[in-house]
Coordinates of C-alpha atoms in Angstrom, one line a residue:
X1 CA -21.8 8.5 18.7
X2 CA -23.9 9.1 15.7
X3 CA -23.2 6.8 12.7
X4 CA -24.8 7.2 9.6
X5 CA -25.1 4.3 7.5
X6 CA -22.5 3.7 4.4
X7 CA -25.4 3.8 1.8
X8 CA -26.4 7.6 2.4
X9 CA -29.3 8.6 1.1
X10 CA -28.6 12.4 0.0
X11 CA -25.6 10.5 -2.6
X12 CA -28.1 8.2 -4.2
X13 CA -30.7 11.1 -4.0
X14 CA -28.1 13.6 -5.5
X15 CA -27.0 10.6 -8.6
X16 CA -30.5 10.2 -9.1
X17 CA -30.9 14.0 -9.6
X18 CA -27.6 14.8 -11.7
X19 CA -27.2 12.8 -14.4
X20 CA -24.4 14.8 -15.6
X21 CA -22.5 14.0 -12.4
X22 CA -23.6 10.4 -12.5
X23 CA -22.2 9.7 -16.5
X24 CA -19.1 12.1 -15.3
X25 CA -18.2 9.5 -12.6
X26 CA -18.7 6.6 -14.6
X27 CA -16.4 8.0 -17.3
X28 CA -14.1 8.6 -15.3
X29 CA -14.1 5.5 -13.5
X30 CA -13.6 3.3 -16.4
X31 CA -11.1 5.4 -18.0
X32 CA -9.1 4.9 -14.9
X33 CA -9.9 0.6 -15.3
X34 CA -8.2 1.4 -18.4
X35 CA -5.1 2.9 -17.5
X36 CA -4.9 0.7 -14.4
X37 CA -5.3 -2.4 -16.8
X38 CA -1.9 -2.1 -18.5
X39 CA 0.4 -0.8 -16.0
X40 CA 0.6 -4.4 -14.0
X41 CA 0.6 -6.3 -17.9
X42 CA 3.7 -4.2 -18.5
X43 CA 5.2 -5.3 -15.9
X44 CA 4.6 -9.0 -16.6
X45 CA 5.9 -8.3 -20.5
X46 CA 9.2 -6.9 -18.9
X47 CA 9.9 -10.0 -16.9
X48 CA 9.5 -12.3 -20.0
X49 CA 12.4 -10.0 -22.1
X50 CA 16.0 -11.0 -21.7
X51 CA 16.9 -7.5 -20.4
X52 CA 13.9 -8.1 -18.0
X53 CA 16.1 -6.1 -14.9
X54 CA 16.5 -3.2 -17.3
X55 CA 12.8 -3.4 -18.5
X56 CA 10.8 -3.9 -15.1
X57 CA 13.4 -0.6 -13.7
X58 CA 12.6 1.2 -16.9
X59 CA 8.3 0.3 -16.2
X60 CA 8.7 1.5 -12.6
X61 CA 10.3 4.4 -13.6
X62 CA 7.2 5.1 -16.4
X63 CA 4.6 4.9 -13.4
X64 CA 5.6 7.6 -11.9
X65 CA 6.4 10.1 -14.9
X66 CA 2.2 11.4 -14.8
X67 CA 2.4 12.3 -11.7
X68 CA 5.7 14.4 -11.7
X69 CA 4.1 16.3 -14.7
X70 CA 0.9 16.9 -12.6
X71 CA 1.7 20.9 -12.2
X72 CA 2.6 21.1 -15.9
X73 CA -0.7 19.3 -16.8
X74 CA -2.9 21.7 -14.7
X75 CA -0.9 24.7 -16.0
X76 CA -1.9 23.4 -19.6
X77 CA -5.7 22.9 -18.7
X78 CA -5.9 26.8 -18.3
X79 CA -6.4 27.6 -22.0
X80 CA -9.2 24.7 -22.3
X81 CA -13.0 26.0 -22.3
X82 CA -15.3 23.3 -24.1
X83 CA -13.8 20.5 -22.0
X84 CA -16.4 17.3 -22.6
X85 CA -15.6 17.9 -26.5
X86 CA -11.9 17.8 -25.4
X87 CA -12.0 14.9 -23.2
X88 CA -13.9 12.7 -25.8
X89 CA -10.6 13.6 -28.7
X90 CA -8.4 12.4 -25.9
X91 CA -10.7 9.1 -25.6
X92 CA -10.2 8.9 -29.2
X93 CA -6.5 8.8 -29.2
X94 CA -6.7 6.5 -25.9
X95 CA -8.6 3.9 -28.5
X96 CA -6.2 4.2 -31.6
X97 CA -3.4 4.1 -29.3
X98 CA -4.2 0.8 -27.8
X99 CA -5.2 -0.5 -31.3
X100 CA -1.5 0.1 -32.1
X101 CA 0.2 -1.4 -29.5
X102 CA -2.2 -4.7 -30.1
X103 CA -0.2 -4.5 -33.6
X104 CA 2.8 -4.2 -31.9
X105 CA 2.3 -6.7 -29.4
X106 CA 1.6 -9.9 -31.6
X107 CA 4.9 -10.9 -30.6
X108 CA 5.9 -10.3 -26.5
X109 CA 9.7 -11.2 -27.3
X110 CA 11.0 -7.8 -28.2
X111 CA 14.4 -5.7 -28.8
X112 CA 14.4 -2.9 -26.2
X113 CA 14.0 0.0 -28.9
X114 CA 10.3 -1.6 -29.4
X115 CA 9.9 -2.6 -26.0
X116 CA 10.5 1.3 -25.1
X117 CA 8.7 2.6 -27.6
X118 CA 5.6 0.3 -26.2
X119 CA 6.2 1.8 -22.8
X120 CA 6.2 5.3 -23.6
X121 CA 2.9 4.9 -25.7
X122 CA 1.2 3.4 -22.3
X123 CA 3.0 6.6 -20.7
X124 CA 1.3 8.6 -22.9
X125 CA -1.9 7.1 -22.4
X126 CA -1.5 7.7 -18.8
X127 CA -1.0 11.6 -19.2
X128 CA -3.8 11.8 -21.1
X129 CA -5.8 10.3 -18.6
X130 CA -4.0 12.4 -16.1
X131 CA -4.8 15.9 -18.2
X132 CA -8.2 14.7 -18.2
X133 CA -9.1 14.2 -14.5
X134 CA -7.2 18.1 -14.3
X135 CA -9.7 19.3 -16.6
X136 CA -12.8 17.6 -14.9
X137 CA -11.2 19.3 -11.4
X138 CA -13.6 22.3 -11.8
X139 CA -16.7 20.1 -12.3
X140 CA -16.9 20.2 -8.3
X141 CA -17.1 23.1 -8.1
X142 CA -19.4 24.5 -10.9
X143 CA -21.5 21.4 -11.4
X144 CA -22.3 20.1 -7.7
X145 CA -23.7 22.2 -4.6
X146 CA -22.1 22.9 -1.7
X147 CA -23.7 20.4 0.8
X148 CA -23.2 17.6 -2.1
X149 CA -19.6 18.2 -2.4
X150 CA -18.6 15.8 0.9
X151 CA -20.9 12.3 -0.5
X152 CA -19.4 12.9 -4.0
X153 CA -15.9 13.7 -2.8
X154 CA -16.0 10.5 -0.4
X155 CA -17.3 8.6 -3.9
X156 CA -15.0 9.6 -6.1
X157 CA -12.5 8.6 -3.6
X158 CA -13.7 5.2 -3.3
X159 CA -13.9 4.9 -6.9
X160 CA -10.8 5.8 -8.2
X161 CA -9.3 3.0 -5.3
X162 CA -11.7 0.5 -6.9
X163 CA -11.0 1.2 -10.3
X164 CA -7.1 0.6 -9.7
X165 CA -7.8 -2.7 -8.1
X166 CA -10.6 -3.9 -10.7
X167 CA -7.9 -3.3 -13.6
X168 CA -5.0 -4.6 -11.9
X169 CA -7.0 -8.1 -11.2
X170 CA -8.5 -8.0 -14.6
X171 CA -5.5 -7.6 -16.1
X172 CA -3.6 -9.7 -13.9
X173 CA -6.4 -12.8 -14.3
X174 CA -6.0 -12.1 -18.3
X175 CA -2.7 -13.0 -18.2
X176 CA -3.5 -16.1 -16.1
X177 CA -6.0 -17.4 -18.8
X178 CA -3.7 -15.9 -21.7
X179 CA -0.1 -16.0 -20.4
X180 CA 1.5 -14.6 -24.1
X181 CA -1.9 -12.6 -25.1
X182 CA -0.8 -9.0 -24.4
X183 CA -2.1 -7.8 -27.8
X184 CA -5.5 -9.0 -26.5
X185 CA -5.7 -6.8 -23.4
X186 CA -4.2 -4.3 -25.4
X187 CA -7.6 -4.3 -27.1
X188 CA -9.7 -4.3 -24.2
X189 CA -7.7 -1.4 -22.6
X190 CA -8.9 0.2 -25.9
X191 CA -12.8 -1.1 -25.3
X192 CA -13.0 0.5 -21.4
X193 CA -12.2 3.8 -23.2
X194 CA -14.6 3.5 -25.7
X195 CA -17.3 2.6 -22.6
X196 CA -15.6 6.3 -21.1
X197 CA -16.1 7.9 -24.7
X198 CA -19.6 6.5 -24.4
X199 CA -20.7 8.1 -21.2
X200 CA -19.0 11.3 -22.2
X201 CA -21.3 11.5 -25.0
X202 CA -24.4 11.4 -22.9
X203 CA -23.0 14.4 -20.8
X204 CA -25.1 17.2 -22.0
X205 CA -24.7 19.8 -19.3
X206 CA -22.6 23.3 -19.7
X207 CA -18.7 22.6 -19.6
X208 CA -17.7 25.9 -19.9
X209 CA -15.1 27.1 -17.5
X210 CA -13.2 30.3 -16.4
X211 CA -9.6 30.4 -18.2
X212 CA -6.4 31.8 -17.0
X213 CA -4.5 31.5 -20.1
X214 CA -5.8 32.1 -24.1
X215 CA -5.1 29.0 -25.9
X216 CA -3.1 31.1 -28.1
X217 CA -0.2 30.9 -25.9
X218 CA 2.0 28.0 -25.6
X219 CA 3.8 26.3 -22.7
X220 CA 6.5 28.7 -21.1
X221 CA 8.8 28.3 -18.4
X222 CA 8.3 31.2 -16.6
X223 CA 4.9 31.8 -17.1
X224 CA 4.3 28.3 -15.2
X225 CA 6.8 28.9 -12.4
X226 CA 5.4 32.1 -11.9
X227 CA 1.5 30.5 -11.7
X228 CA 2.8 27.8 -9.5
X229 CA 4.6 30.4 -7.4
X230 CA 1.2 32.1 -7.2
X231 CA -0.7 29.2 -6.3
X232 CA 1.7 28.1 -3.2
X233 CA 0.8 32.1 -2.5
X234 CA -3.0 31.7 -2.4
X235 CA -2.5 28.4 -0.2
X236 CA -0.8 30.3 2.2
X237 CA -3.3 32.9 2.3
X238 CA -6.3 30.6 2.5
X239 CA -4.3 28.6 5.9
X240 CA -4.0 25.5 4.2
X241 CA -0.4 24.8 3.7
X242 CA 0.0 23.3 6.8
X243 CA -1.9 20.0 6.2
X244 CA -0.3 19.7 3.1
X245 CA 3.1 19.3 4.9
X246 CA 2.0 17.5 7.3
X247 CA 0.3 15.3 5.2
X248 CA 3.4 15.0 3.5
X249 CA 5.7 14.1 6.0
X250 CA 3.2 11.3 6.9
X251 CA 3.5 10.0 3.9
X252 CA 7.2 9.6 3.6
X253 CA 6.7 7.9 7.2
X254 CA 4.1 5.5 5.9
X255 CA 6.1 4.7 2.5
X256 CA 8.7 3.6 4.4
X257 CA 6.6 1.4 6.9
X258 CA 4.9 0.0 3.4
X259 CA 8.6 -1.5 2.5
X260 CA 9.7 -2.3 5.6
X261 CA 6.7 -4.4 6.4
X262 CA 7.1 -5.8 2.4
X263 CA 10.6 -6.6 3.6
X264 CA 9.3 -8.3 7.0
X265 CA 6.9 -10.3 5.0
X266 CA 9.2 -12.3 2.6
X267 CA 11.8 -13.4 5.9
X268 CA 9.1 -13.4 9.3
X269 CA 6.7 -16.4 9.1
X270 CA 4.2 -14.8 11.2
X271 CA 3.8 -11.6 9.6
X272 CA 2.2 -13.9 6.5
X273 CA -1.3 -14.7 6.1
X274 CA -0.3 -17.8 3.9
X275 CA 1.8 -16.7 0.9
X276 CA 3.5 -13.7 -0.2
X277 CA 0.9 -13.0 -2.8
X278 CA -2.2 -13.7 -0.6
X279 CA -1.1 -11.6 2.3
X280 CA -0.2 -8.7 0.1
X281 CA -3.9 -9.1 -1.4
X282 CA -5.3 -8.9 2.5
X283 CA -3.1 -5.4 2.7
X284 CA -4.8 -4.2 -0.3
X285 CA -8.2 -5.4 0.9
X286 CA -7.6 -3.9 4.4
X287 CA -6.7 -0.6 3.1
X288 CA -9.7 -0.6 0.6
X289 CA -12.4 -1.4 3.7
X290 CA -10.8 1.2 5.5
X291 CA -10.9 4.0 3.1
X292 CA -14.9 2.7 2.4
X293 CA -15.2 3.0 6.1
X294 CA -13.5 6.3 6.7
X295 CA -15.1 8.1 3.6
X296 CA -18.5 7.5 4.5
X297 CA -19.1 6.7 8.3
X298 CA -19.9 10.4 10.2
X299 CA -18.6 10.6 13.9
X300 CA -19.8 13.6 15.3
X301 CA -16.6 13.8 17.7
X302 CA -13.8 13.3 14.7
X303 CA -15.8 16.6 13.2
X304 CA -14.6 18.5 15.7
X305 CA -11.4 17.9 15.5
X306 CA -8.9 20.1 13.0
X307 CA -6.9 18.7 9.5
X308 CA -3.9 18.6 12.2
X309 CA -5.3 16.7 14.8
X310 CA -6.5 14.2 12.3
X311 CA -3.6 13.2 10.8
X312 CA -2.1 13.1 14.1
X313 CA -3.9 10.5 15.1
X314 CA -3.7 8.6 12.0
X315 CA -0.2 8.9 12.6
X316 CA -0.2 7.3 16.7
X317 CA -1.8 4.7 14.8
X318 CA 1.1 4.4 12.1
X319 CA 2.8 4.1 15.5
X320 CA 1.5 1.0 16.6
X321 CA 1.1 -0.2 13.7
X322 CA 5.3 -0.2 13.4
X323 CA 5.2 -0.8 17.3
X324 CA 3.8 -4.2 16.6
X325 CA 6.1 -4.9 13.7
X326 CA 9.2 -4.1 15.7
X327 CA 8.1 -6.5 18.7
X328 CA 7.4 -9.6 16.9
X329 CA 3.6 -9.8 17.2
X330 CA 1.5 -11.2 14.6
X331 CA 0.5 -9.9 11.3
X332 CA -3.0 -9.5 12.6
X333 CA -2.1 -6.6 14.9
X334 CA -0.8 -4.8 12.2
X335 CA -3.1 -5.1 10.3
X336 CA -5.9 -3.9 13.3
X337 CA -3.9 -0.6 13.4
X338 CA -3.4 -0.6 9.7
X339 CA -7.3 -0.3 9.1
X340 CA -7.4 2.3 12.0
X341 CA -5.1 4.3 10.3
X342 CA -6.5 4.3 7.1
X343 CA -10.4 4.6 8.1
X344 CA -8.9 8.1 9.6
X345 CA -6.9 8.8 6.1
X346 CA -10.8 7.9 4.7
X347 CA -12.6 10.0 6.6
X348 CA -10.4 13.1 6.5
X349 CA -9.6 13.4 2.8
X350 CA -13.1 14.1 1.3
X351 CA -13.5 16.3 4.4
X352 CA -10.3 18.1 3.2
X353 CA -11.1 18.2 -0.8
X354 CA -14.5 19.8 -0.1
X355 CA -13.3 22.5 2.5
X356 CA -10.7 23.2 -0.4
X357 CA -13.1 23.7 -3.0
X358 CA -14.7 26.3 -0.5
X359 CA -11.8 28.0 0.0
X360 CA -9.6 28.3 -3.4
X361 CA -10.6 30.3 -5.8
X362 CA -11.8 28.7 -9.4
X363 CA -8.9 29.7 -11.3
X364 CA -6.6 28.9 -9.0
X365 CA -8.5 25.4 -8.1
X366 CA -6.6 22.8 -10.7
X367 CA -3.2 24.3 -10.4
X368 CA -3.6 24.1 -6.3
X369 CA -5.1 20.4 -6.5
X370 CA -2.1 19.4 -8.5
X371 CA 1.3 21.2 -6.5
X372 CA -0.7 19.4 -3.2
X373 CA -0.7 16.1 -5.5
X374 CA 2.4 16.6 -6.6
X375 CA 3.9 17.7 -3.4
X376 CA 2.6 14.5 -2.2
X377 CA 4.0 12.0 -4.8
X378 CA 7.7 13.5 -4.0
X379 CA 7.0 12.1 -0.6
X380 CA 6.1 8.3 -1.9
X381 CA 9.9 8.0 -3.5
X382 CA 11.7 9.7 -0.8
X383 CA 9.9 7.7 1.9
X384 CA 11.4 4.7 -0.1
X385 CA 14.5 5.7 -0.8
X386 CA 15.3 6.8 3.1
X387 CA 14.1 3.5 4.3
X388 CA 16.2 1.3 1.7
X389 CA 19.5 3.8 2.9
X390 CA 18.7 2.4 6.5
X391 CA 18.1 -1.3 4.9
X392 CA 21.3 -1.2 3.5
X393 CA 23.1 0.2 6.7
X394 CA 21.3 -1.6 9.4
X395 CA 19.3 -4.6 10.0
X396 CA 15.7 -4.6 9.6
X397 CA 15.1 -5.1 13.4
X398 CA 17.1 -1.8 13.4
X399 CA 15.4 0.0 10.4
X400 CA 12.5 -0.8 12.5
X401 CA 13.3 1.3 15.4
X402 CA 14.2 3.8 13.2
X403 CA 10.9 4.5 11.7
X404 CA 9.1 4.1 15.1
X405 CA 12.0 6.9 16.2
X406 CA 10.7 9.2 12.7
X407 CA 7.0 8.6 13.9
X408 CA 7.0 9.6 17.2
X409 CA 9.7 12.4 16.8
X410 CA 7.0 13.7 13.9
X411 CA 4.1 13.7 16.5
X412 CA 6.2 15.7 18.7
X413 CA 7.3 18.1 15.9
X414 CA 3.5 18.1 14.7
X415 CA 2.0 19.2 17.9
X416 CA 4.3 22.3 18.3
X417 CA 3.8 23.1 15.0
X418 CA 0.1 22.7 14.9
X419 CA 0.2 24.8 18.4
X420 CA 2.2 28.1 17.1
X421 CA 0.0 28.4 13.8
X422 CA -3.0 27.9 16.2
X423 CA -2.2 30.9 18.0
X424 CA -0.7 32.7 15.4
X425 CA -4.1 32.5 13.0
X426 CA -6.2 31.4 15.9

């Protein structure tokens, strides 16, 4: 087995060398600190309303509105050329934004028209920072080589996990220290995207990208269905629908093992490390190793193995994982297969990103990255939503067998699929 060592040297050699890559990930790495920051103080504003039910349904609801507009975003990304210049307007209205809503927020006890308005601003704020990262997607390919592509994939990766969990505990220790003080953070949400405005400007590289679309036109229907309907096309041509659906149908199996094991948490002593609170914070820090692991440890025998076979095996580990869930054990098996599971997830998905920037054509590249995204985040709320049917219906020892049924039956389903399309494209 040949293991190369988490601090690689071509990444540092290659951040060293590119500055325009280096300021690029730090821009976007505290832009996304700043988005993250406010999404978990929203929630703790709508518990301290008196329609707090209404307001925390209403915040959930808001978290996942940028990521069901992900193929509109890309589509509207064609028309943009100069896209630094672009990005840094954006960061502008990021700033006055939150500079609002610190006005707004001077008092947290709100009607609901406010508290709606409040939410739809940090909605807002969220698509921007979504229409951002889709108009940064063809940086990987135009701006990084080939055999860089894999390190700064598997960085960007661990980034954007890190920046999530930086904001959430900043945010979440503001609100310790300052329990009423949301105007406050508001105005620190607007300082991380002056620091991204900040490393934008020293970005002096060429930003100029292919268009599809002449930023004349404006936003039509069937224009976009058409240019998503041609994007699913050139997946299927390039061979790489196939791990997109069976990344997706993994995913609805792991969303529902997420809540299940939530579920098992609050009622099963042993599948606790302590509290609630502090075992869901050894989940997050176990899946956070994990992807670290997987995104930057090389073993030469997973490289020979196909996007199918991969996520297979992550899978037979999802397997266990609910195995040792259904049969009592403690939380620390779980949590052994857990890490296995992910270090695969890790491992594959830089591999995956990079073999798709080889593969998809330029123009084509943003509007493919977000129909697999969006594709993806459809699977998160159906995963959900299957598992709380079977919650409701049946016990949870029950809903456990059923999702150890769903995972095994998709391993079977998997391998027969993965078999005909191996003979049919060889």
């Amino acid at each position: 087995m040949n293991l190369k060592r988490v601090t690689n040297a071509k990444l540092i050699g290659v951040l060293r060398k590119k500055k325009h890559v280096r300021y690029l990930l730090c821009a976007k790495f505290v832009n996304r600190i700043g988005s993250a920051l406010y999404n978990l103080a929203l929630l703790t504003l709508a518990a301290k309303q008196t329609y707090s039910t209404l307001a925390i349904s209403l915040v959930k609801l808001g978290e996942n509105l940028p990521g069901l507009l992900d193929p509109v975003l890309a589509y509207m990304t064609d028309r943009e050329t100069k896209r630094l210049k672009k990005a840094a307007l954006l960061n502008i209205a990021q700033i006055l934004l939150y500079f609002m809503l610190a006005f707004l927020l001077l008092k947290y006890q709100m009607p609901l028209a406010l508290f709606v308005f409040i939410l739809l601003a940090n909605v807002l704020s969220d698509l921007l920072d979504s229409y951002m990262g889709k108009m940064f997607t063809p940086f990987s390919k135009t701006w990084i080589d080939q055999s860089e592509r894999r390190e700064i994939s598997s960085l960007d990766i661990v980034l954007f996990s890190l920046s999530i969990i930086i904001g959430q505990l900043v945010g979440a220790q503001w609100l310790v220290i300052y329990p009423n003080n949301f105007w406050g953070l508001a105005l620190l949400n607007a300082v991380t995207f002056a620091l991204s405005l900040f490393f934008l400007k020293k970005i002096k590289f060429d930003d100029t990208v292919k268009t599809v679309m002449s930023a004349k036109n404006h936003f039509s229907v069937t224009d976009f269905l058409q240019k998503m309907r041609l994007a699913y096309s050139h997946m299927q041509q390039k061979h790489v629908l196939q791990t997109m659906w069976l990344l997706t149908f993994v995913k609805v199996i792991a969303m529902g093992y997420g809540l299940l094991l939530n579920v098992a948490m609050v009622s099963t002593s042993n599948l606790r490390f302590g509290s609630y609170s502090q075992t869901l914070v050894v989940l997050q820090l176990t899946s956070f190793i994990g992807l670290i692991l997987g995104s930057f440890l090389r073993f030469n025998w997973l490289e020979k193995l196909s996007y199918g076979q991969l996520i297979m095996l992550a899978n037979g580990a999802l397997v266990f994982a609910i195995g040792s869930c259904f049969l009592g054990l403690p939380l620390g098996y779980t949590l052994f297969f857990k890490l296995i599971g992910v270090i695969l997830s890790g491992y594959m998905t830089p591999k995956y990103y990079t073999d798709l920037l080889q593969v998809i054509d330029e123009e084509q590249l943003t509007r493919v990255d977000s129909l697999i995204n969006f594709v993806l985040l459809i699977s998160s709320p159906l995963g959900i939503l299957l598992t709380t049917i079977c919650l409701q219906l049946f016990s949870l020892k029950t809903s456990w067998l059923l999702e150890l049924g769903a995972a095994l039956l998709f391993i079977i389903v998997g391998e027969i699929v993965i078999y005909r399309n191996k003979r049919r494209y060889g």
